[in-house]
Amino acid sequence: DSKILYSASGDGNIYMWDIEYILSQTGSQKYQAPIQILEGHSDSIHCITSIPNRLISGSEDGTIRIWDPRAAESCLEVIDPLSTGSSRTSKRSRSNSPNFVSCIATDSKYEWLVCGGGGKIGLKTIHLSSLISGSSFDVVSPPQALHLENDKIWCGGQGQLFQVFSYSGNEIAQLKSSCSSIFSFAQSSPKGSWLGSSVLVSGSSPLVDVFPCVNYKAFSIPV
């Protein structure tokens, strides 16, 4: 729903906000309460993404949760990225885990979920309809940012190096960014953009790197 804003929080909850109502109250000193709170994670939530009629979140507690915000029992699945075979688990939180989920992304067809994190999680794919684990990847550092584009997985973390993988787990490229730590990837739109269809890489640097294709950094934009 484009009228609803979802925010992930350090208290382990996801908050839902009515954007239209909040904008209508601009300048008001009245506290705007969330319209719904999704509870279940036992630690901070690092990442959240949406697919049709579902939310997916990743947490410091080492689990991924799939939610249906429309349902009374909002949490549909709890996924342990380290499990083998079926990743369906009981609907409970896991605490004191040395593993954490720091970033998640889905492909454009919503067939695959890719998750990255620390501890033993690293970088893994999960088939969304079956929740069965797919490939595992050999990463140079714990992932902090993911981007899926044209059957490729862009993965960055601490350090200047980031990697591009195929879904089967093969490394296509290992590239150097201007950042000492990578926080995000973004896809520029080919329509009406002077950048064309490029992947943008940003992090702990005043520069945004522009990659029009794998293995080629065209230039960096100061911000």
mmCIF file of C-alpha atoms in Angstrom:
data_model
loop_
_atom_site.group_PDB
_atom_site.id
_atom_site.type_symbol
_atom_site.label_atom_id
_atom_site.label_comp_id
_atom_site.label_asym_id
_atom_site.label_seq_id
_atom_site.Cartn_x
_atom_site.Cartn_y
_atom_site.Cartn_z
ATOM 1 C CA ASP A 1 0.000 0.000 0.000
ATOM 2 C CA SER A 2 1.639 3.254 -1.154
ATOM 3 C CA LYS A 3 -0.191 5.152 1.595
ATOM 4 C CA ILE A 4 1.515 3.172 4.344
ATOM 5 C CA LEU A 5 5.089 3.696 5.556
ATOM 6 C CA TYR A 6 6.847 0.767 7.268
ATOM 7 C CA SER A 7 9.773 1.467 9.590
ATOM 8 C CA ALA A 8 12.090 -1.084 11.228
ATOM 9 C CA SER A 9 13.289 -0.327 14.721
ATOM 10 C CA GLY A 10 15.983 -1.096 17.259
ATOM 11 C CA ASP A 11 13.347 -2.430 19.650
ATOM 12 C CA GLY A 12 12.641 -5.378 17.332
ATOM 13 C CA ASN A 13 9.302 -4.033 16.057
ATOM 14 C CA ILE A 14 8.017 -2.888 12.663
ATOM 15 C CA TYR A 15 5.847 0.237 12.789
ATOM 16 C CA MET A 16 3.170 1.091 10.226
ATOM 17 C CA TRP A 17 2.336 4.749 9.602
ATOM 18 C CA ASP A 18 -0.467 6.429 7.659
ATOM 19 C CA ILE A 19 1.469 8.797 5.388
ATOM 20 C CA GLU A 20 -1.540 10.816 4.221
ATOM 21 C CA TYR A 21 -2.652 11.475 7.792
ATOM 22 C CA ILE A 22 0.844 12.447 8.927
ATOM 23 C CA LEU A 23 1.240 14.865 5.986
ATOM 24 C CA SER A 24 -2.151 16.393 6.758
ATOM 25 C CA GLN A 25 -0.963 17.117 10.296
ATOM 26 C CA THR A 26 2.223 18.951 9.270
ATOM 27 C CA GLY A 27 3.020 21.565 11.899
ATOM 28 C CA SER A 28 0.859 19.907 14.515
ATOM 29 C CA GLN A 29 2.449 19.218 17.903
ATOM 30 C CA LYS A 30 0.224 16.185 18.389
ATOM 31 C CA TYR A 31 2.003 12.820 18.505
ATOM 32 C CA GLN A 32 1.158 10.661 15.505
ATOM 33 C CA ALA A 33 0.834 7.085 16.718
ATOM 34 C CA PRO A 34 1.522 4.153 14.353
ATOM 35 C CA ILE A 35 -1.582 2.466 13.003
ATOM 36 C CA GLN A 36 -0.141 -0.998 13.680
ATOM 37 C CA ILE A 37 2.929 -2.594 15.273
ATOM 38 C CA LEU A 38 4.333 -5.937 14.092
ATOM 39 C CA GLU A 39 6.049 -7.699 16.987
ATOM 40 C CA GLY A 40 8.144 -10.866 17.015
ATOM 41 C CA HIS A 41 11.866 -10.242 16.576
ATOM 42 C CA SER A 42 13.850 -10.445 19.816
ATOM 43 C CA ASP A 43 16.499 -7.889 18.768
ATOM 44 C CA SER A 44 17.093 -4.915 16.473
ATOM 45 C CA ILE A 45 15.770 -5.095 12.899
ATOM 46 C CA HIS A 46 18.471 -4.170 10.379
ATOM 47 C CA CYS A 47 16.544 -4.446 7.118
ATOM 48 C CA ILE A 48 13.061 -4.647 5.663
ATOM 49 C CA THR A 49 11.681 -5.110 2.149
ATOM 50 C CA SER A 50 8.282 -5.702 0.599
ATOM 51 C CA ILE A 51 6.782 -8.085 -1.939
ATOM 52 C CA PRO A 52 3.092 -8.187 -2.948
ATOM 53 C CA ASN A 53 0.967 -8.467 0.244
ATOM 54 C CA ARG A 54 4.011 -9.372 2.344
ATOM 55 C CA LEU A 55 6.842 -7.774 4.312
ATOM 56 C CA ILE A 56 10.196 -9.425 4.932
ATOM 57 C CA SER A 57 12.517 -8.389 7.768
ATOM 58 C CA GLY A 58 15.996 -9.381 8.938
ATOM 59 C CA SER A 59 17.256 -8.974 12.462
ATOM 60 C CA GLU A 60 20.160 -9.045 14.889
ATOM 61 C CA ASP A 61 18.450 -12.112 16.392
ATOM 62 C CA GLY A 62 19.641 -14.133 13.371
ATOM 63 C CA THR A 63 16.231 -14.735 11.809
ATOM 64 C CA ILE A 64 14.195 -13.555 8.843
ATOM 65 C CA ARG A 65 10.454 -13.080 9.259
ATOM 66 C CA ILE A 66 7.737 -12.936 6.624
ATOM 67 C CA TRP A 67 4.677 -10.881 7.569
ATOM 68 C CA ASP A 68 1.163 -10.290 6.300
ATOM 69 C CA PRO A 69 0.237 -6.880 7.781
ATOM 70 C CA ARG A 70 -3.447 -7.477 6.932
ATOM 71 C CA ALA A 71 -3.741 -10.586 9.126
ATOM 72 C CA ALA A 72 -4.418 -10.761 12.852
ATOM 73 C CA GLU A 73 -1.503 -13.201 13.207
ATOM 74 C CA SER A 74 0.854 -11.062 11.135
ATOM 75 C CA CYS A 75 3.974 -13.241 11.276
ATOM 76 C CA LEU A 76 3.596 -16.042 8.748
ATOM 77 C CA GLU A 77 7.079 -17.573 8.802
ATOM 78 C CA VAL A 78 10.298 -17.449 10.782
ATOM 79 C CA ILE A 79 13.328 -18.443 8.705
ATOM 80 C CA ASP A 80 16.708 -19.536 10.017
ATOM 81 C CA PRO A 81 19.182 -18.834 7.158
ATOM 82 C CA LEU A 82 21.547 -21.482 8.537
ATOM 83 C CA SER A 83 19.072 -24.349 8.375
ATOM 84 C CA THR A 84 19.361 -26.921 5.601
ATOM 85 C CA GLY A 85 16.508 -28.217 3.451
ATOM 86 C CA SER A 86 13.208 -26.633 4.472
ATOM 87 C CA SER A 87 13.775 -23.364 6.282
ATOM 88 C CA ARG A 88 10.374 -23.319 7.931
ATOM 89 C CA THR A 89 10.728 -23.068 11.695
ATOM 90 C CA SER A 90 8.397 -22.649 14.630
ATOM 91 C CA LYS A 91 7.080 -19.136 15.129
ATOM 92 C CA ARG A 92 9.409 -18.100 17.917
ATOM 93 C CA SER A 93 12.248 -15.616 18.370
ATOM 94 C CA ARG A 94 15.839 -16.639 18.868
ATOM 95 C CA SER A 95 17.991 -14.678 21.293
ATOM 96 C CA ASN A 96 21.715 -14.569 22.135
ATOM 97 C CA SER A 97 22.642 -15.676 18.617
ATOM 98 C CA PRO A 98 26.170 -14.953 17.318
ATOM 99 C CA ASN A 99 24.672 -14.675 13.825
ATOM 100 C CA PHE A 100 22.731 -11.688 12.515
ATOM 101 C CA VAL A 101 20.929 -10.689 9.320
ATOM 102 C CA SER A 102 22.065 -7.281 8.067
ATOM 103 C CA CYS A 103 20.572 -7.039 4.560
ATOM 104 C CA ILE A 104 17.928 -8.705 2.385
ATOM 105 C CA ALA A 105 16.714 -8.318 -1.202
ATOM 106 C CA THR A 106 14.385 -10.088 -3.630
ATOM 107 C CA ASP A 107 14.524 -10.538 -7.388
ATOM 108 C CA SER A 108 12.042 -8.778 -9.662
ATOM 109 C CA LYS A 109 9.887 -11.920 -10.014
ATOM 110 C CA TYR A 110 9.803 -12.499 -6.236
ATOM 111 C CA GLU A 111 11.164 -16.007 -6.676
ATOM 112 C CA TRP A 112 14.371 -15.621 -4.658
ATOM 113 C CA LEU A 113 15.255 -13.996 -1.379
ATOM 114 C CA VAL A 114 18.926 -13.127 -0.850
ATOM 115 C CA CYS A 115 20.154 -12.477 2.680
ATOM 116 C CA GLY A 116 23.481 -11.338 4.070
ATOM 117 C CA GLY A 117 24.826 -11.085 7.583
ATOM 118 C CA GLY A 118 27.497 -11.749 10.153
ATOM 119 C CA GLY A 119 28.624 -14.844 12.016
ATOM 120 C CA LYS A 120 28.027 -17.962 9.939
ATOM 121 C CA ILE A 121 25.311 -16.416 7.762
ATOM 122 C CA GLY A 122 27.511 -14.756 5.115
ATOM 123 C CA LEU A 123 25.501 -14.559 1.887
ATOM 124 C CA LYS A 124 22.762 -17.037 0.974
ATOM 125 C CA THR A 125 19.771 -17.455 -1.325
ATOM 126 C CA ILE A 126 16.374 -18.810 -0.235
ATOM 127 C CA HIS A 127 13.614 -19.913 -2.611
ATOM 128 C CA LEU A 128 10.592 -17.854 -1.549
ATOM 129 C CA SER A 129 7.746 -20.229 -2.413
ATOM 130 C CA SER A 130 9.332 -23.294 -0.782
ATOM 131 C CA LEU A 131 11.595 -21.509 1.747
ATOM 132 C CA ILE A 132 14.348 -23.972 0.855
ATOM 133 C CA SER A 133 17.955 -22.800 1.061
ATOM 134 C CA GLY A 134 19.742 -22.325 -2.263
ATOM 135 C CA SER A 135 23.327 -21.238 -2.861
ATOM 136 C CA SER A 136 25.914 -20.016 -0.372
ATOM 137 C CA PHE A 137 28.583 -17.528 -1.425
ATOM 138 C CA ASP A 138 32.204 -16.901 -0.476
ATOM 139 C CA VAL A 139 32.212 -13.239 0.595
ATOM 140 C CA VAL A 140 35.248 -11.088 1.427
ATOM 141 C CA SER A 141 33.462 -9.406 4.354
ATOM 142 C CA PRO A 142 30.087 -9.624 6.148
ATOM 143 C CA PRO A 143 27.494 -8.129 3.755
ATOM 144 C CA GLN A 144 25.911 -4.777 4.567
ATOM 145 C CA ALA A 145 24.221 -3.994 1.242
ATOM 146 C CA LEU A 146 22.655 -6.030 -1.572
ATOM 147 C CA HIS A 147 21.335 -5.312 -5.042
ATOM 148 C CA LEU A 148 19.780 -7.781 -7.498
ATOM 149 C CA GLU A 149 19.908 -6.884 -11.184
ATOM 150 C CA ASN A 150 19.788 -8.949 -14.384
ATOM 151 C CA ASP A 151 20.344 -12.273 -12.608
ATOM 152 C CA LYS A 152 23.328 -10.843 -10.751
ATOM 153 C CA ILE A 153 23.807 -10.250 -7.027
ATOM 154 C CA TRP A 154 25.834 -7.183 -6.021
ATOM 155 C CA CYS A 155 27.160 -7.514 -2.465
ATOM 156 C CA GLY A 156 29.150 -5.019 -0.387
ATOM 157 C CA GLY A 157 30.262 -4.721 3.218
ATOM 158 C CA GLN A 158 33.177 -3.455 5.261
ATOM 159 C CA GLY A 159 36.114 -2.486 3.072
ATOM 160 C CA GLN A 160 36.384 -1.010 -0.407
ATOM 161 C CA LEU A 161 35.923 -4.286 -2.261
ATOM 162 C CA PHE A 162 32.514 -5.516 -3.339
ATOM 163 C CA GLN A 163 31.521 -8.592 -5.299
ATOM 164 C CA VAL A 164 29.121 -9.518 -8.078
ATOM 165 C CA PHE A 165 27.794 -13.105 -8.131
ATOM 166 C CA SER A 166 25.572 -15.286 -10.271
ATOM 167 C CA TYR A 167 22.621 -16.944 -8.543
ATOM 168 C CA SER A 168 24.455 -20.272 -8.716
ATOM 169 C CA GLY A 169 27.158 -18.905 -6.397
ATOM 170 C CA ASN A 170 29.909 -18.129 -8.910
ATOM 171 C CA GLU A 171 31.817 -14.876 -8.467
ATOM 172 C CA ILE A 172 31.568 -12.790 -11.647
ATOM 173 C CA ALA A 173 33.646 -9.827 -10.501
ATOM 174 C CA GLN A 174 35.391 -8.307 -7.508
ATOM 175 C CA LEU A 175 35.485 -4.523 -7.741
ATOM 176 C CA LYS A 176 36.879 -1.587 -5.779
ATOM 177 C CA SER A 177 34.719 1.303 -4.631
ATOM 178 C CA SER A 178 35.608 4.737 -3.272
ATOM 179 C CA CYS A 179 34.177 3.787 0.144
ATOM 180 C CA SER A 180 35.952 2.228 3.106
ATOM 181 C CA SER A 181 32.575 0.668 3.970
ATOM 182 C CA ILE A 182 29.666 0.129 1.566
ATOM 183 C CA PHE A 183 26.169 0.966 2.799
ATOM 184 C CA SER A 184 23.932 0.844 -0.274
ATOM 185 C CA PHE A 185 23.445 0.062 -3.952
ATOM 186 C CA ALA A 186 20.856 1.717 -6.193
ATOM 187 C CA GLN A 187 19.697 1.227 -9.779
ATOM 188 C CA SER A 188 19.334 4.331 -11.928
ATOM 189 C CA SER A 189 16.433 4.367 -14.342
ATOM 190 C CA PRO A 190 17.347 4.155 -18.048
ATOM 191 C CA LYS A 191 14.378 6.363 -18.959
ATOM 192 C CA GLY A 192 14.975 10.076 -18.689
ATOM 193 C CA SER A 193 18.257 9.664 -16.799
ATOM 194 C CA TRP A 194 21.590 10.950 -18.045
ATOM 195 C CA LEU A 195 23.171 8.074 -16.103
ATOM 196 C CA GLY A 196 21.361 5.472 -18.170
ATOM 197 C CA SER A 197 20.921 2.072 -16.571
ATOM 198 C CA SER A 198 23.737 2.084 -14.021
ATOM 199 C CA VAL A 199 24.347 0.674 -10.566
ATOM 200 C CA LEU A 200 25.275 3.335 -7.992
ATOM 201 C CA VAL A 201 27.485 2.407 -5.025
ATOM 202 C CA SER A 202 27.680 4.553 -1.876
ATOM 203 C CA GLY A 203 28.937 4.347 1.689
ATOM 204 C CA SER A 204 31.442 6.018 4.016
ATOM 205 C CA SER A 205 32.703 8.388 1.334
ATOM 206 C CA PRO A 206 31.595 11.740 -0.131
ATOM 207 C CA LEU A 207 31.562 10.026 -3.535
ATOM 208 C CA VAL A 208 28.923 7.889 -5.258
ATOM 209 C CA ASP A 209 30.447 5.466 -7.766
ATOM 210 C CA VAL A 210 28.653 4.862 -11.075
ATOM 211 C CA PHE A 211 28.962 1.423 -12.706
ATOM 212 C CA PRO A 212 27.166 1.239 -16.097
ATOM 213 C CA CYS A 213 28.171 -2.424 -16.302
ATOM 214 C CA VAL A 214 30.054 -5.064 -14.362
ATOM 215 C CA ASN A 215 33.838 -4.502 -14.341
ATOM 216 C CA TYR A 216 33.616 -0.843 -15.345
ATOM 217 C CA LYS A 217 33.362 2.222 -13.076
ATOM 218 C CA ALA A 218 32.601 5.180 -15.322
ATOM 219 C CA PHE A 219 33.089 7.948 -12.761
ATOM 220 C CA SER A 220 32.264 9.095 -9.213
ATOM 221 C CA ILE A 221 29.804 11.826 -8.230
ATOM 222 C CA PRO A 222 30.645 14.115 -5.265
ATOM 223 C CA VAL A 223 27.737 14.602 -2.864
#
